[in-house]
Amino acid sequence: MKIEFVDLHRQYLTIKQEIDAAISDVIRNSAYIGGEAVAKFEISFSKLFDNQSVVACANGTDSLEIILQAQSVGPGDEVIIPALTWISTAEAVVSVGATPVFVDVDDEGLIDLDQVEQAITEKTKVIIPVHLYGKPVDMINLMNIANKHGLFVLEDCAQAHLAEWGKKKIGTYGHAASFSFFPGKNLGAYGDAGAMMFQDGALADQCRMIAQHGQMGKHNHIISGRNSRLDGMQAAILNVKINHLIKWTTQRQFVAQQYDQLLKPTKEIKLPSISSKGTCVYHLYAIEAQKRDELKRYLDSNGISTAIHYPLPLTSTLPFHSTKRFPNAERITANTLSLPIFAEINLDEVGYVADKINTFYI
Ligand SMILES: *Cc1c(COP(=O)(O)O)cnc(C)c1O
């Protein structure tokens, strides 16, 4: 059996008619930049999140950076982020001239809240929790820490569309949230796309202005901004896909449940565990496995594609190298393996993957 890590084409086939019609519409109307589809997407996305203010932009990395810029985060300022995340979280901080301050993650790969508090200095401006793998960070306690110290919270929700903490969606706790619609994300465009989300409409307006060449209305440039737009084609695709997101999320959770049941618990593998106060949306199903690289090769030789998220903590990469130790991030990156998960994977396939893993450890 051949099993892709993520099979985007299989998903396309389930919505082909809708997608093809949406793309044709954009071409027929020459609505390539801005226009109805973008406005419609912002409204639909906002409806999923208690009507918070949504500003679409070009990608998830831009959205992090624009929000930091709007908060006037810059040289001399510190931003607290986890050592284990995709590099965008740290790049955004460096792009505005501020300093990323890394803290270790907990046993499950999420930013360690005790260490967040210890890392706060007079220079700290922002905390960026990352809902890694689709697992929600404990946003109630994180907001308590941030409010106590008067800090701005920017949630990195790139991997966690619709995840919840305490029955409330992540992205609605922080002062701002950043989303990515990179094709492989839980809600993915057919190219790059992203969005920013805010409780405060004025901050949303500020970010929209930055993303549109510093304009307040056409040719009224208030500041020197930048170009970070969601294009009409991507918005039209997202407008189709957003109507399936809740169903797809449930299917991902079902697949995760199957893995949980089928994988034999042994000392050699550790399955993802989720706090009972949270709802995970399983962007990834990442296990910790002894002899990880050998297991990966074995699965590969049986036609199963897996991936590693991530091979190193950011604090061990060239641009962010640190002499400090981050034991949990280092352990997780040394052992983690992401198994195939997507809404359309079928039970035979999940069973086959689980079987091969169980066999490997016999
Ligand atoms: C994907 C991702 C981003 C950035 O998204 P792009 O749209 O690829 O720029 C940021 N943070 C995390 C945690 C991500 O997984």
mmCIF file of C-alpha atoms and ligand atoms in Angstrom:
data_model
loop_
_atom_site.group_PDB
_atom_site.id
_atom_site.type_symbol
_atom_site.label_atom_id
_atom_site.label_comp_id
_atom_site.label_asym_id
_atom_site.label_seq_id
_atom_site.Cartn_x
_atom_site.Cartn_y
_atom_site.Cartn_z
ATOM 1 C CA MET A 1 0.000 0.000 0.000
ATOM 2 C CA LYS A 2 1.247 3.534 -0.792
ATOM 3 C CA ILE A 3 0.294 6.235 1.702
ATOM 4 C CA GLU A 4 1.082 9.910 1.265
ATOM 5 C CA PHE A 5 1.823 12.049 4.292
ATOM 6 C CA VAL A 6 -0.862 14.479 3.094
ATOM 7 C CA ASP A 7 -2.856 13.825 -0.086
ATOM 8 C CA LEU A 8 -4.088 17.237 -1.242
ATOM 9 C CA HIS A 9 -5.233 15.899 -4.579
ATOM 10 C CA ARG A 10 -7.607 13.455 -2.931
ATOM 11 C CA GLN A 11 -9.253 16.376 -1.150
ATOM 12 C CA TYR A 12 -9.472 18.391 -4.380
ATOM 13 C CA LEU A 13 -11.353 15.550 -6.066
ATOM 14 C CA THR A 14 -14.052 15.730 -3.382
ATOM 15 C CA ILE A 15 -14.705 19.452 -4.066
ATOM 16 C CA LYS A 16 -13.581 19.702 -7.700
ATOM 17 C CA GLN A 17 -16.794 21.178 -9.096
ATOM 18 C CA GLU A 18 -17.041 23.888 -6.466
ATOM 19 C CA ILE A 19 -13.365 24.783 -6.756
ATOM 20 C CA ASP A 20 -13.308 24.857 -10.549
ATOM 21 C CA ALA A 21 -16.391 27.100 -10.610
ATOM 22 C CA ALA A 22 -14.903 29.447 -8.007
ATOM 23 C CA ILE A 23 -11.664 29.810 -9.976
ATOM 24 C CA SER A 24 -13.568 30.425 -13.212
ATOM 25 C CA ASP A 25 -15.555 33.172 -11.505
ATOM 26 C CA VAL A 26 -12.428 35.000 -10.447
ATOM 27 C CA ILE A 27 -11.099 34.843 -13.997
ATOM 28 C CA ARG A 28 -14.417 35.885 -15.535
ATOM 29 C CA ASN A 29 -14.543 38.922 -13.233
ATOM 30 C CA SER A 30 -10.786 39.644 -13.392
ATOM 31 C CA ALA A 31 -10.988 39.967 -9.597
ATOM 32 C CA TYR A 32 -7.365 39.000 -9.094
ATOM 33 C CA ILE A 33 -6.508 41.347 -6.240
ATOM 34 C CA GLY A 34 -8.937 42.354 -3.527
ATOM 35 C CA GLY A 35 -12.598 42.288 -4.469
ATOM 36 C CA GLU A 36 -15.609 40.375 -3.289
ATOM 37 C CA ALA A 37 -14.004 37.006 -2.621
ATOM 38 C CA VAL A 38 -11.484 38.499 -0.187
ATOM 39 C CA ALA A 39 -14.134 40.500 1.681
ATOM 40 C CA LYS A 40 -16.379 37.440 1.828
ATOM 41 C CA PHE A 41 -13.606 35.275 3.211
ATOM 42 C CA GLU A 42 -12.781 37.764 5.957
ATOM 43 C CA ILE A 43 -16.426 37.737 7.058
ATOM 44 C CA SER A 44 -16.779 33.935 6.948
ATOM 45 C CA PHE A 45 -13.558 33.443 8.876
ATOM 46 C CA SER A 46 -14.602 36.018 11.443
ATOM 47 C CA LYS A 47 -17.920 34.203 11.970
ATOM 48 C CA LEU A 48 -16.023 31.090 13.040
ATOM 49 C CA PHE A 49 -14.297 33.145 15.752
ATOM 50 C CA ASP A 50 -16.981 35.097 17.646
ATOM 51 C CA ASN A 51 -16.961 37.860 15.009
ATOM 52 C CA GLN A 52 -13.455 39.044 15.808
ATOM 53 C CA SER A 53 -11.915 41.466 13.287
ATOM 54 C CA VAL A 54 -10.122 39.613 10.489
ATOM 55 C CA VAL A 55 -7.597 41.041 8.036
ATOM 56 C CA ALA A 56 -6.484 38.708 5.249
ATOM 57 C CA CYS A 57 -2.880 38.896 4.093
ATOM 58 C CA ALA A 58 -0.334 37.125 1.931
ATOM 59 C CA ASN A 59 0.882 34.410 4.332
ATOM 60 C CA GLY A 60 1.195 33.454 7.981
ATOM 61 C CA THR A 61 4.722 34.755 8.383
ATOM 62 C CA ASP A 62 3.666 38.232 7.221
ATOM 63 C CA SER A 63 0.722 38.213 9.566
ATOM 64 C CA LEU A 64 2.993 37.653 12.594
ATOM 65 C CA GLU A 65 5.376 40.333 11.434
ATOM 66 C CA ILE A 66 2.711 42.942 10.610
ATOM 67 C CA ILE A 67 1.072 42.533 14.019
ATOM 68 C CA LEU A 68 4.432 43.032 15.769
ATOM 69 C CA GLN A 69 5.099 46.084 13.602
ATOM 70 C CA ALA A 70 1.689 47.553 14.443
ATOM 71 C CA GLN A 71 2.523 47.130 18.136
ATOM 72 C CA SER A 72 5.737 49.110 17.521
ATOM 73 C CA VAL A 73 7.846 46.157 18.587
ATOM 74 C CA GLY A 74 11.409 46.882 17.480
ATOM 75 C CA PRO A 75 15.073 47.149 18.462
ATOM 76 C CA GLY A 76 15.649 46.698 22.200
ATOM 77 C CA ASP A 77 12.363 44.835 22.698
ATOM 78 C CA GLU A 78 12.114 41.164 23.663
ATOM 79 C CA VAL A 79 9.507 38.712 22.462
ATOM 80 C CA ILE A 80 9.060 35.396 24.281
ATOM 81 C CA ILE A 81 8.576 32.386 22.009
ATOM 82 C CA PRO A 82 8.942 28.593 22.342
ATOM 83 C CA ALA A 83 12.166 26.867 21.285
ATOM 84 C CA LEU A 84 10.091 24.303 19.374
ATOM 85 C CA THR A 85 8.100 25.833 16.516
ATOM 86 C CA TRP A 86 8.273 26.492 12.797
ATOM 87 C CA ILE A 87 10.930 29.133 12.088
ATOM 88 C CA SER A 88 8.398 31.837 11.076
ATOM 89 C CA THR A 89 7.606 32.584 14.716
ATOM 90 C CA ALA A 90 11.209 33.622 15.342
ATOM 91 C CA GLU A 91 11.783 35.210 11.933
ATOM 92 C CA ALA A 92 8.905 37.639 12.461
ATOM 93 C CA VAL A 93 10.542 38.873 15.664
ATOM 94 C CA VAL A 94 13.910 39.352 13.977
ATOM 95 C CA SER A 95 12.282 41.026 10.955
ATOM 96 C CA VAL A 96 11.001 43.893 13.104
ATOM 97 C CA GLY A 97 14.421 44.244 14.761
ATOM 98 C CA ALA A 98 13.426 42.788 18.149
ATOM 99 C CA THR A 99 15.066 39.916 20.034
ATOM 100 C CA PRO A 100 13.446 36.488 20.319
ATOM 101 C CA VAL A 101 13.759 35.068 23.840
ATOM 102 C CA PHE A 102 13.358 31.310 23.673
ATOM 103 C CA VAL A 103 11.802 29.214 26.413
ATOM 104 C CA ASP A 104 11.563 25.450 26.538
ATOM 105 C CA VAL A 105 8.370 23.543 25.833
ATOM 106 C CA ASP A 106 6.560 21.173 28.177
ATOM 107 C CA ASP A 107 6.435 17.419 27.786
ATOM 108 C CA GLU A 108 3.871 17.746 24.983
ATOM 109 C CA GLY A 109 5.716 20.334 22.931
ATOM 110 C CA LEU A 110 3.833 23.458 24.020
ATOM 111 C CA ILE A 111 5.422 26.578 25.489
ATOM 112 C CA ASP A 112 6.172 26.026 29.207
ATOM 113 C CA LEU A 113 4.207 28.616 31.148
ATOM 114 C CA ASP A 114 6.450 28.566 34.257
ATOM 115 C CA GLN A 115 9.406 29.349 32.064
ATOM 116 C CA VAL A 116 7.491 32.104 30.299
ATOM 117 C CA GLU A 117 7.051 33.892 33.594
ATOM 118 C CA GLN A 118 10.725 33.478 34.478
ATOM 119 C CA ALA A 119 11.789 34.888 31.102
ATOM 120 C CA ILE A 120 9.932 38.195 31.506
ATOM 121 C CA THR A 121 12.189 41.271 31.854
ATOM 122 C CA GLU A 122 11.597 45.056 31.538
ATOM 123 C CA LYS A 123 12.303 44.676 27.864
ATOM 124 C CA THR A 124 9.613 42.075 27.238
ATOM 125 C CA LYS A 125 6.822 43.395 25.016
ATOM 126 C CA VAL A 126 5.046 40.363 23.595
ATOM 127 C CA ILE A 127 4.506 36.646 24.224
ATOM 128 C CA ILE A 128 3.808 34.410 21.225
ATOM 129 C CA PRO A 129 2.294 31.063 22.245
ATOM 130 C CA VAL A 130 2.281 28.531 19.401
ATOM 131 C CA HIS A 131 -0.542 25.985 19.265
ATOM 132 C CA LEU A 132 1.828 23.382 17.882
ATOM 133 C CA TYR A 133 0.509 20.317 16.026
ATOM 134 C CA GLY A 134 -3.041 21.679 16.548
ATOM 135 C CA LYS A 135 -2.795 21.316 20.350
ATOM 136 C CA PRO A 136 -4.077 24.276 22.326
ATOM 137 C CA VAL A 137 -1.848 26.092 24.794
ATOM 138 C CA ASP A 138 -3.455 26.745 28.202
ATOM 139 C CA MET A 139 -4.594 30.238 27.220
ATOM 140 C CA ILE A 140 -6.331 30.990 30.495
ATOM 141 C CA ASN A 141 -3.122 30.727 32.487
ATOM 142 C CA LEU A 142 -1.060 32.339 29.755
ATOM 143 C CA MET A 143 -3.379 35.374 29.690
ATOM 144 C CA ASN A 144 -3.173 35.599 33.477
ATOM 145 C CA ILE A 145 0.616 35.822 33.260
ATOM 146 C CA ALA A 146 0.489 38.333 30.405
ATOM 147 C CA ASN A 147 -2.106 40.553 32.084
ATOM 148 C CA LYS A 148 -0.199 40.544 35.360
ATOM 149 C CA HIS A 149 2.819 41.960 33.510
ATOM 150 C CA GLY A 150 0.923 44.117 31.016
ATOM 151 C CA LEU A 151 2.175 42.146 28.003
ATOM 152 C CA PHE A 152 0.643 41.802 24.550
ATOM 153 C CA VAL A 153 -0.234 38.256 23.464
ATOM 154 C CA LEU A 154 -0.035 37.213 19.826
ATOM 155 C CA GLU A 155 -1.304 33.651 19.291
ATOM 156 C CA ASP A 156 0.380 31.704 16.497
ATOM 157 C CA CYS A 157 -2.593 29.656 15.272
ATOM 158 C CA ALA A 158 -1.019 28.511 11.995
ATOM 159 C CA GLN A 159 -1.464 24.838 12.916
ATOM 160 C CA ALA A 160 -4.617 25.048 14.969
ATOM 161 C CA HIS A 161 -7.703 26.382 13.136
ATOM 162 C CA LEU A 162 -10.726 25.690 15.395
ATOM 163 C CA ALA A 163 -8.769 24.183 18.291
ATOM 164 C CA GLU A 164 -10.241 25.105 21.665
ATOM 165 C CA TRP A 165 -9.109 25.697 25.200
ATOM 166 C CA GLY A 166 -11.879 25.495 27.800
ATOM 167 C CA LYS A 167 -14.597 25.417 25.103
ATOM 168 C CA LYS A 168 -13.428 28.731 23.658
ATOM 169 C CA LYS A 169 -11.534 28.866 20.377
ATOM 170 C CA ILE A 170 -7.857 29.586 20.458
ATOM 171 C CA GLY A 171 -7.176 32.824 18.636
ATOM 172 C CA THR A 172 -9.924 34.551 20.630
ATOM 173 C CA TYR A 173 -7.924 34.711 23.868
ATOM 174 C CA GLY A 174 -4.939 36.815 22.840
ATOM 175 C CA HIS A 175 -4.881 40.480 21.799
ATOM 176 C CA ALA A 176 -4.128 39.234 18.312
ATOM 177 C CA ALA A 177 -3.839 35.947 16.433
ATOM 178 C CA SER A 178 -2.060 34.863 13.291
ATOM 179 C CA PHE A 179 -3.252 32.199 10.852
ATOM 180 C CA SER A 180 -1.634 30.539 7.857
ATOM 181 C CA PHE A 181 -3.480 28.982 4.927
ATOM 182 C CA PHE A 182 -0.402 27.345 3.411
ATOM 183 C CA PRO A 183 -1.768 24.435 1.314
ATOM 184 C CA GLY A 184 -0.955 21.723 3.863
ATOM 185 C CA LYS A 185 -2.501 23.536 6.853
ATOM 186 C CA ASN A 186 -5.913 22.423 8.184
ATOM 187 C CA LEU A 187 -7.502 25.171 6.093
ATOM 188 C CA GLY A 188 -5.239 25.507 3.073
ATOM 189 C CA ALA A 189 -5.289 27.630 -0.079
ATOM 190 C CA TYR A 190 -3.701 26.587 -3.400
ATOM 191 C CA GLY A 191 -0.745 28.829 -2.756
ATOM 192 C CA ASP A 192 0.302 31.167 0.049
ATOM 193 C CA ALA A 193 -2.314 32.899 2.178
ATOM 194 C CA GLY A 194 -2.737 34.116 5.749
ATOM 195 C CA ALA A 195 -4.871 36.166 8.110
ATOM 196 C CA MET A 196 -4.618 38.305 11.233
ATOM 197 C CA MET A 197 -7.335 38.382 13.866
ATOM 198 C CA PHE A 198 -8.072 40.923 16.613
ATOM 199 C CA GLN A 199 -10.461 41.756 19.427
ATOM 200 C CA ASP A 200 -9.779 45.446 18.808
ATOM 201 C CA GLY A 201 -11.045 46.840 15.490
ATOM 202 C CA ALA A 202 -8.630 49.792 15.629
ATOM 203 C CA LEU A 203 -5.650 47.446 15.718
ATOM 204 C CA ALA A 204 -7.149 45.535 12.782
ATOM 205 C CA ASP A 205 -7.390 48.809 10.799
ATOM 206 C CA GLN A 206 -3.781 49.611 11.622
ATOM 207 C CA CYS A 207 -2.615 46.206 10.361
ATOM 208 C CA ARG A 208 -4.733 46.481 7.226
ATOM 209 C CA MET A 209 -3.114 49.812 6.522
ATOM 210 C CA ILE A 210 0.404 48.400 6.943
ATOM 211 C CA ALA A 211 -0.413 45.442 4.666
ATOM 212 C CA GLN A 212 -1.746 47.777 1.954
ATOM 213 C CA HIS A 213 1.164 50.142 1.408
ATOM 214 C CA GLY A 214 0.365 52.277 4.437
ATOM 215 C CA GLN A 215 -2.798 53.564 2.766
ATOM 216 C CA MET A 216 -6.005 54.719 4.427
ATOM 217 C CA GLY A 217 -8.072 54.665 1.259
ATOM 218 C CA LYS A 218 -6.557 54.886 -2.192
ATOM 219 C CA HIS A 219 -3.406 57.034 -2.506
ATOM 220 C CA ASN A 220 -3.698 58.321 1.056
ATOM 221 C CA HIS A 221 -0.387 56.976 2.383
ATOM 222 C CA ILE A 222 -0.068 57.485 6.122
ATOM 223 C CA ILE A 223 3.124 55.505 6.619
ATOM 224 C CA SER A 224 5.601 53.588 4.479
ATOM 225 C CA GLY A 225 3.921 50.179 4.552
ATOM 226 C CA ARG A 226 4.290 47.034 2.500
ATOM 227 C CA ASN A 227 2.415 44.757 0.138
ATOM 228 C CA SER A 228 0.876 41.750 1.839
ATOM 229 C CA ARG A 229 -2.410 40.940 0.123
ATOM 230 C CA LEU A 230 -4.542 37.830 -0.125
ATOM 231 C CA ASP A 231 -5.242 37.423 -3.835
ATOM 232 C CA GLY A 232 -8.708 36.848 -5.244
ATOM 233 C CA MET A 233 -8.004 33.349 -6.517
ATOM 234 C CA GLN A 234 -6.816 32.124 -3.106
ATOM 235 C CA ALA A 235 -9.751 33.818 -1.396
ATOM 236 C CA ALA A 236 -12.222 32.128 -3.780
ATOM 237 C CA ILE A 237 -10.643 28.734 -3.029
ATOM 238 C CA LEU A 238 -10.718 29.414 0.703
ATOM 239 C CA ASN A 239 -14.397 30.423 0.449
ATOM 240 C CA VAL A 240 -15.163 26.955 -0.867
ATOM 241 C CA LYS A 241 -12.962 25.128 1.602
ATOM 242 C CA ILE A 242 -14.052 27.021 4.716
ATOM 243 C CA ASN A 243 -17.514 25.444 4.409
ATOM 244 C CA HIS A 244 -15.912 22.024 4.869
ATOM 245 C CA LEU A 245 -13.555 22.932 7.696
ATOM 246 C CA ILE A 246 -15.693 21.755 10.601
ATOM 247 C CA LYS A 247 -16.333 18.379 8.929
ATOM 248 C CA TRP A 248 -12.660 17.988 7.984
ATOM 249 C CA THR A 249 -11.627 18.802 11.536
ATOM 250 C CA THR A 250 -13.939 16.124 12.916
ATOM 251 C CA GLN A 251 -12.502 13.639 10.419
ATOM 252 C CA ARG A 252 -8.946 14.459 11.505
ATOM 253 C CA GLN A 253 -9.951 13.948 15.131
ATOM 254 C CA PHE A 254 -11.489 10.613 14.190
ATOM 255 C CA VAL A 255 -8.286 9.516 12.453
ATOM 256 C CA ALA A 256 -6.298 10.502 15.550
ATOM 257 C CA GLN A 257 -8.664 8.455 17.695
ATOM 258 C CA GLN A 258 -8.061 5.452 15.424
ATOM 259 C CA TYR A 259 -4.299 5.818 15.801
ATOM 260 C CA ASP A 260 -4.736 6.145 19.574
ATOM 261 C CA GLN A 261 -6.630 2.859 19.632
ATOM 262 C CA LEU A 262 -4.647 0.885 17.084
ATOM 263 C CA LEU A 263 -1.106 1.743 18.100
ATOM 264 C CA LYS A 264 0.022 -0.678 20.793
ATOM 265 C CA PRO A 265 1.235 1.223 23.819
ATOM 266 C CA THR A 266 4.825 0.168 24.454
ATOM 267 C CA LYS A 267 7.768 1.798 26.183
ATOM 268 C CA GLU A 268 9.159 2.583 22.770
ATOM 269 C CA ILE A 269 6.473 4.961 21.599
ATOM 270 C CA LYS A 270 4.630 7.832 23.221
ATOM 271 C CA LEU A 271 1.329 8.896 21.671
ATOM 272 C CA PRO A 272 0.159 12.528 21.695
ATOM 273 C CA SER A 273 -1.726 13.383 24.864
ATOM 274 C CA ILE A 274 -4.085 16.307 25.106
ATOM 275 C CA SER A 275 -5.241 18.089 28.247
ATOM 276 C CA SER A 276 -8.867 17.351 29.074
ATOM 277 C CA LYS A 277 -9.508 21.124 28.996
ATOM 278 C CA GLY A 278 -8.407 21.352 25.380
ATOM 279 C CA THR A 279 -9.596 20.214 21.957
ATOM 280 C CA CYS A 280 -6.831 19.325 19.524
ATOM 281 C CA VAL A 281 -7.392 19.664 15.757
ATOM 282 C CA TYR A 282 -4.487 17.361 14.825
ATOM 283 C CA HIS A 283 -2.734 19.373 12.173
ATOM 284 C CA LEU A 284 -0.142 16.719 12.912
ATOM 285 C CA TYR A 285 -0.245 13.416 14.713
ATOM 286 C CA ALA A 286 3.249 13.450 16.161
ATOM 287 C CA ILE A 287 4.444 10.508 18.221
ATOM 288 C CA GLU A 288 7.727 10.172 20.071
ATOM 289 C CA ALA A 289 9.448 6.997 18.973
ATOM 290 C CA GLN A 290 12.626 5.242 20.001
ATOM 291 C CA LYS A 291 14.840 4.397 17.017
ATOM 292 C CA ARG A 292 12.879 7.108 15.203
ATOM 293 C CA ASP A 293 15.063 7.270 12.093
ATOM 294 C CA GLU A 294 15.048 3.497 11.715
ATOM 295 C CA LEU A 295 11.263 3.433 12.095
ATOM 296 C CA LYS A 296 10.933 6.177 9.492
ATOM 297 C CA ARG A 297 13.045 4.199 7.010
ATOM 298 C CA TYR A 298 11.075 1.028 7.742
ATOM 299 C CA LEU A 299 7.751 2.790 7.114
ATOM 300 C CA ASP A 300 9.167 4.353 3.960
ATOM 301 C CA SER A 301 10.175 0.933 2.659
ATOM 302 C CA ASN A 302 6.549 -0.123 3.234
ATOM 303 C CA GLY A 303 5.208 2.776 1.174
ATOM 304 C CA ILE A 304 4.302 5.028 4.119
ATOM 305 C CA SER A 305 5.452 8.666 4.034
ATOM 306 C CA THR A 306 6.098 10.287 7.397
ATOM 307 C CA ALA A 307 7.681 13.604 8.376
ATOM 308 C CA ILE A 308 9.668 15.170 11.209
ATOM 309 C CA HIS A 309 8.341 18.310 12.914
ATOM 310 C CA TYR A 310 10.919 19.475 13.599
ATOM 311 C CA PRO A 311 14.373 17.936 13.329
ATOM 312 C CA LEU A 312 15.894 20.608 15.620
ATOM 313 C CA PRO A 313 14.722 23.148 18.169
ATOM 314 C CA LEU A 314 15.196 26.650 16.724
ATOM 315 C CA THR A 315 17.857 27.119 19.399
ATOM 316 C CA SER A 316 19.982 24.490 17.623
ATOM 317 C CA THR A 317 19.623 26.009 14.136
ATOM 318 C CA LEU A 318 22.267 28.257 12.600
ATOM 319 C CA PRO A 319 20.393 31.597 12.820
ATOM 320 C CA PHE A 320 19.111 31.118 16.385
ATOM 321 C CA HIS A 321 21.846 29.011 17.916
ATOM 322 C CA SER A 322 21.986 29.149 21.694
ATOM 323 C CA THR A 323 24.389 27.639 24.219
ATOM 324 C CA LYS A 324 21.499 27.313 26.677
ATOM 325 C CA ARG A 325 19.891 23.863 26.928
ATOM 326 C CA PHE A 326 16.233 23.230 26.127
ATOM 327 C CA PRO A 327 15.844 19.633 27.317
ATOM 328 C CA ASN A 328 12.237 18.995 26.302
ATOM 329 C CA ALA A 329 12.548 20.599 22.879
ATOM 330 C CA GLU A 330 15.781 18.648 22.343
ATOM 331 C CA ARG A 331 14.232 15.338 23.406
ATOM 332 C CA ILE A 332 11.124 15.839 21.288
ATOM 333 C CA THR A 333 13.023 16.850 18.158
ATOM 334 C CA ALA A 334 15.316 13.828 18.532
ATOM 335 C CA ASN A 335 12.388 11.381 18.734
ATOM 336 C CA THR A 336 9.376 12.897 17.019
ATOM 337 C CA LEU A 337 7.689 11.385 13.982
ATOM 338 C CA SER A 338 4.548 12.735 12.312
ATOM 339 C CA LEU A 339 2.265 10.028 10.901
ATOM 340 C CA PRO A 340 0.041 10.498 7.831
ATOM 341 C CA ILE A 341 -3.100 12.404 8.811
ATOM 342 C CA PHE A 342 -5.663 14.212 6.660
ATOM 343 C CA ALA A 343 -9.450 14.229 6.519
ATOM 344 C CA GLU A 344 -9.670 11.828 3.559
ATOM 345 C CA ILE A 345 -7.314 9.081 4.740
ATOM 346 C CA ASN A 346 -9.358 5.900 5.127
ATOM 347 C CA LEU A 347 -9.498 3.356 7.910
ATOM 348 C CA ASP A 348 -7.660 0.674 5.916
ATOM 349 C CA GLU A 349 -4.786 3.068 5.467
ATOM 350 C CA VAL A 350 -4.681 4.117 9.105
ATOM 351 C CA GLY A 351 -4.845 0.440 10.080
ATOM 352 C CA TYR A 352 -1.980 -0.374 7.746
ATOM 353 C CA VAL A 353 0.221 2.386 9.210
ATOM 354 C CA ALA A 354 -0.553 1.290 12.784
ATOM 355 C CA ASP A 355 0.123 -2.343 11.886
ATOM 356 C CA LYS A 356 3.527 -1.568 10.448
ATOM 357 C CA ILE A 357 4.503 0.466 13.507
ATOM 358 C CA ASN A 358 3.322 -2.281 15.879
ATOM 359 C CA THR A 359 5.274 -4.857 13.840
ATOM 360 C CA PHE A 360 8.428 -2.734 13.926
ATOM 361 C CA TYR A 361 8.501 -2.824 17.737
ATOM 362 C CA ILE A 362 7.730 -6.533 18.188
HETATM 363 C C1 LIG B 1 2.994 27.482 8.761
HETATM 364 C C2 LIG B 1 3.395 28.225 9.992
HETATM 365 C C3 LIG B 1 3.643 29.618 9.995
HETATM 366 C C4 LIG B 1 3.762 30.462 8.775
HETATM 367 O O1 LIG B 1 2.923 30.321 7.782
HETATM 368 P P1 LIG B 1 3.264 30.653 6.238
HETATM 369 O O2 LIG B 1 1.890 30.901 5.712
HETATM 370 O O3 LIG B 1 3.918 29.463 5.673
HETATM 371 O O4 LIG B 1 4.097 31.876 6.191
HETATM 372 C C5 LIG B 1 3.892 30.225 11.204
HETATM 373 N N1 LIG B 1 3.932 29.538 12.349
HETATM 374 C C6 LIG B 1 3.726 28.206 12.389
HETATM 375 C C7 LIG B 1 3.766 27.503 13.710
HETATM 376 C C8 LIG B 1 3.470 27.502 11.211
HETATM 377 O O5 LIG B 1 3.287 26.173 11.265
#
